[in-house]
Amino acid sequence: DQQVKQNSPSLSVQEGRISILNCDYTNSMFDYFLWYKKYPAEGPTFLISISSIKDKNEDGRFTVFLNKSAKHLSLHIVPSQPGDSAVYFCAASEGGSNYKLTFGKGTLLTVNP
Amino acid sequence: NAGVMQNPRHLVRRRGQEARLRCSPMKGHSHVYWYRQLPEEGLKFMVYLQKENIIDESGMPKERFSAEFPKEGPSILRIQQVVRGDSAAYFCASSPLGASSYEQYFGPGTRLTVT
């Protein structure tokens, strides 16, 4: 049973436009959410996170929105750049002393010049 | 400031052999996590360790897999009598002691191929 779902395997956008990556979760115990970016043959790189007490967190071109009632979060990248092309993973933690991360399957973002 | 280091980066083993994967956490980090990624899948949690202690091994297969993080030296993920289904990318991550957030910092991974 997948607790974190990324329903779009891939997304293609034009350089300069907004990229929106979506993530849904089923476990109501999740308390902390993270986005990671991964290039081929490399490990995931932390991008941005959000605690369940917030509904938005912004860092430069990256903004994460959390809708707890819908169990949905999204990552907005604006403006998108060709170097943003990578696989993006949504991850969640139950928080407290439980540091285990549960990952979605990822979305391949391609930003076209 | 070196990041998380893993070696080897690529490992080929025949069925029935043992695989040993090593992970050195970031300097100052005392929490280590191992994840496995099968093709076309997300990362799956395997085990969470602190120095000389296994904190959570709920994601580890019950047989053939073991992990340790000794007082000195890297963390080791050991797979005995490997089978083809063990072929995957194995990622190690670390985080600092008393982290108030849940960010984990990942190494480049070890790609295990079982022939």
Coordinates of C-alpha atoms in Angstrom, one line a residue:
Chain A
D1 CA 0.0 0.0 0.0
Q2 CA 1.6 3.2 -1.2
Q3 CA 1.3 5.9 1.5
V4 CA 2.9 8.6 -0.6
K5 CA 1.7 8.9 -4.2
Q6 CA 3.0 10.9 -7.1
N7 CA 0.6 10.2 -9.9
S8 CA 2.4 12.0 -12.7
P9 CA 5.4 9.9 -13.8
S10 CA 6.6 12.8 -16.0
L11 CA 6.1 16.5 -16.6
S12 CA 7.4 18.7 -19.4
V13 CA 7.5 22.5 -19.3
Q14 CA 9.0 25.4 -21.1
E15 CA 11.9 27.3 -19.7
G16 CA 10.7 30.4 -17.8
R17 CA 7.3 28.9 -17.1
I18 CA 6.0 27.4 -13.8
S19 CA 6.5 23.8 -12.9
I20 CA 3.9 22.2 -10.5
L21 CA 4.6 18.8 -9.1
N22 CA 1.9 17.1 -7.1
C23 CA 2.0 14.6 -4.2
D24 CA -0.8 12.9 -2.3
Y25 CA -0.6 10.9 0.9
T26 CA -2.8 8.6 2.9
N27 CA -1.2 8.4 6.3
S28 CA -2.7 11.0 8.6
M29 CA 0.2 10.5 11.0
F30 CA 2.6 12.2 8.6
D31 CA 3.7 15.4 10.2
Y32 CA 6.6 16.6 8.0
F33 CA 7.0 16.7 4.3
L34 CA 10.1 17.1 2.1
W35 CA 11.0 17.4 -1.6
Y36 CA 14.1 15.9 -3.0
K37 CA 15.7 16.3 -6.5
K38 CA 17.6 13.5 -8.1
Y39 CA 19.9 13.4 -11.1
P40 CA 20.8 10.0 -12.7
A41 CA 23.5 8.1 -10.9
E42 CA 23.5 10.5 -8.0
G43 CA 21.8 10.5 -4.6
P44 CA 18.7 12.6 -3.8
T45 CA 19.4 16.2 -2.9
F46 CA 17.2 17.9 -0.3
L47 CA 15.3 20.9 -1.8
I48 CA 12.6 22.2 0.6
S49 CA 10.4 21.0 3.5
I50 CA 7.3 21.9 5.3
S51 CA 5.9 21.1 8.7
S52 CA 2.2 20.2 9.1
I53 CA 1.6 23.4 11.1
K54 CA 2.2 25.5 8.0
D55 CA 0.5 25.6 4.6
K56 CA 3.3 27.2 2.6
N57 CA 7.1 27.4 2.7
E58 CA 9.1 29.4 0.2
D59 CA 12.8 29.3 -0.7
G60 CA 13.9 31.2 -3.7
R61 CA 12.3 29.8 -6.8
F62 CA 10.8 26.9 -4.9
T63 CA 7.6 27.0 -2.9
V64 CA 5.8 24.0 -1.3
F65 CA 2.1 24.2 -0.5
L66 CA 0.4 21.8 2.0
N67 CA -3.3 21.1 2.1
K68 CA -3.8 18.9 5.2
S69 CA -7.5 18.4 4.8
A70 CA -7.0 17.1 1.2
K71 CA -3.7 15.2 2.2
H72 CA -2.1 16.9 -0.8
L73 CA 1.1 18.9 -1.3
S74 CA 2.7 20.5 -4.3
L75 CA 6.0 21.9 -5.3
H76 CA 6.1 25.0 -7.5
I77 CA 9.2 26.0 -9.4
V78 CA 9.2 29.4 -11.0
P79 CA 10.7 30.3 -13.3
S80 CA 11.7 26.8 -14.4
Q81 CA 15.3 26.4 -15.8
P82 CA 16.8 23.6 -17.9
G83 CA 19.0 22.7 -14.9
D84 CA 15.9 21.8 -13.0
S85 CA 15.4 18.8 -15.2
A86 CA 15.6 15.8 -12.8
V87 CA 13.4 13.4 -10.9
Y88 CA 11.6 14.9 -8.0
F89 CA 10.6 12.8 -5.0
C90 CA 8.0 13.7 -2.4
A91 CA 8.8 12.3 1.1
A92 CA 7.0 12.3 4.4
S93 CA 7.8 11.6 8.0
E94 CA 5.6 10.9 11.1
G95 CA 7.8 13.2 13.1
G96 CA 8.5 12.8 16.8
S97 CA 11.3 10.2 17.3
N98 CA 10.4 8.6 14.0
Y99 CA 12.8 9.8 11.4
K100 CA 12.0 7.3 8.8
L101 CA 11.1 8.9 5.4
T102 CA 8.4 7.4 3.1
F103 CA 9.0 8.3 -0.5
G104 CA 6.8 8.6 -3.6
K105 CA 7.8 7.0 -6.9
G106 CA 9.0 10.3 -8.3
T107 CA 8.1 12.6 -11.2
L108 CA 10.6 13.2 -14.0
L109 CA 10.6 16.9 -14.8
T110 CA 11.9 18.1 -18.2
V111 CA 12.4 21.8 -18.7
N112 CA 12.8 22.6 -22.4
P113 CA 14.9 25.6 -23.5
Chain B
N1 CA 33.0 19.7 4.3
A2 CA 32.6 16.3 2.7
G3 CA 29.1 14.9 2.2
V4 CA 27.9 11.4 2.8
M5 CA 30.3 9.0 1.3
Q6 CA 29.4 5.5 0.0
N7 CA 31.6 2.8 -1.4
P8 CA 31.8 1.0 -3.6
R9 CA 29.8 3.0 -6.2
H10 CA 29.2 -0.1 -8.2
L11 CA 29.3 -3.7 -7.0
V12 CA 28.8 -6.9 -9.0
R13 CA 28.2 -10.2 -7.2
R14 CA 27.3 -13.6 -8.3
R15 CA 24.3 -15.3 -6.8
G16 CA 25.2 -16.8 -3.4
Q17 CA 28.0 -14.3 -2.7
E18 CA 28.1 -11.7 0.0
A19 CA 27.8 -8.0 -0.6
R20 CA 29.2 -5.3 1.8
L21 CA 28.2 -1.7 1.3
R22 CA 29.9 1.1 3.3
C23 CA 28.6 4.5 4.3
S24 CA 30.5 7.3 6.1
P25 CA 28.1 10.0 7.3
M26 CA 28.6 13.7 7.1
K27 CA 31.0 15.1 9.7
G28 CA 29.0 15.8 12.9
H29 CA 26.1 13.5 11.9
S30 CA 25.4 10.6 14.2
H31 CA 22.2 9.2 12.6
V32 CA 22.5 6.9 9.6
Y33 CA 19.7 5.5 7.4
W34 CA 19.8 3.0 4.6
Y35 CA 17.3 3.0 1.7
R36 CA 16.9 0.8 -1.3
Q37 CA 15.6 1.8 -4.7
L38 CA 14.4 -0.8 -7.2
P39 CA 14.0 0.2 -10.9
E40 CA 11.1 2.6 -11.5
E41 CA 10.4 2.8 -7.8
G42 CA 10.9 5.3 -5.0
L43 CA 13.3 4.8 -2.2
K44 CA 12.2 2.4 0.5
F45 CA 13.4 2.7 4.1
M46 CA 15.4 -0.2 5.4
V47 CA 17.1 0.6 8.7
Y48 CA 17.9 3.5 11.0
L49 CA 21.1 3.4 13.1
Q50 CA 22.9 5.5 15.6
K51 CA 26.4 4.7 16.9
E52 CA 26.4 1.0 18.1
N53 CA 22.6 0.9 18.1
I54 CA 19.9 -0.2 15.6
I55 CA 17.0 2.1 16.2
D56 CA 14.5 1.0 13.6
E57 CA 15.0 -2.0 11.3
S58 CA 11.3 -2.4 10.3
G59 CA 12.2 -2.1 6.5
M60 CA 14.9 -4.8 6.5
P61 CA 14.2 -8.2 5.1
K62 CA 14.1 -10.7 7.9
E63 CA 16.8 -12.9 6.4
R64 CA 20.2 -12.4 4.8
F65 CA 20.3 -8.6 5.5
S66 CA 22.1 -7.0 8.4
A67 CA 23.4 -3.5 9.3
E68 CA 25.8 -2.0 11.8
F69 CA 27.2 1.4 12.7
P70 CA 30.2 0.7 15.0
K71 CA 31.7 3.2 17.4
E72 CA 34.6 3.7 14.9
G73 CA 34.4 3.4 11.2
P74 CA 31.6 3.5 8.6
S75 CA 28.2 2.0 8.7
I76 CA 28.0 -1.4 6.9
L77 CA 25.0 -2.9 5.1
R78 CA 25.7 -6.6 4.6
I79 CA 23.7 -8.9 2.3
Q80 CA 24.5 -12.6 2.5
Q81 CA 23.8 -15.1 -0.2
V82 CA 22.7 -12.5 -2.7
V83 CA 19.9 -13.2 -5.2
R84 CA 18.9 -11.5 -8.4
G85 CA 16.1 -9.6 -6.6
D86 CA 18.7 -7.8 -4.5
S87 CA 19.9 -5.9 -7.6
A88 CA 19.1 -2.3 -6.8
A89 CA 20.6 1.1 -5.8
Y90 CA 21.3 1.3 -2.1
F91 CA 21.4 4.8 -0.6
C92 CA 22.8 5.9 2.7
A93 CA 21.7 9.1 4.4
S94 CA 22.7 10.9 7.5
S95 CA 21.4 13.6 9.8
P96 CA 22.8 15.3 12.9
L97 CA 22.1 14.4 16.5
G98 CA 19.0 16.2 17.9
A99 CA 17.8 17.4 14.5
S100 CA 14.7 19.5 14.9
S101 CA 13.8 18.9 11.3
Y102 CA 13.7 15.7 9.4
E103 CA 16.0 16.5 6.5
Q104 CA 18.4 13.6 5.6
Y105 CA 21.4 14.1 3.4
F106 CA 22.1 11.3 0.9
G107 CA 25.2 9.7 -0.5
P108 CA 25.6 8.9 -4.2
G109 CA 24.5 5.3 -3.7
T110 CA 25.9 1.9 -4.4
R111 CA 24.5 0.1 -7.4
L112 CA 24.5 -3.6 -6.7
T113 CA 24.1 -6.0 -9.7
V114 CA 23.7 -9.7 -9.0
T115 CA 24.5 -12.0 -11.9

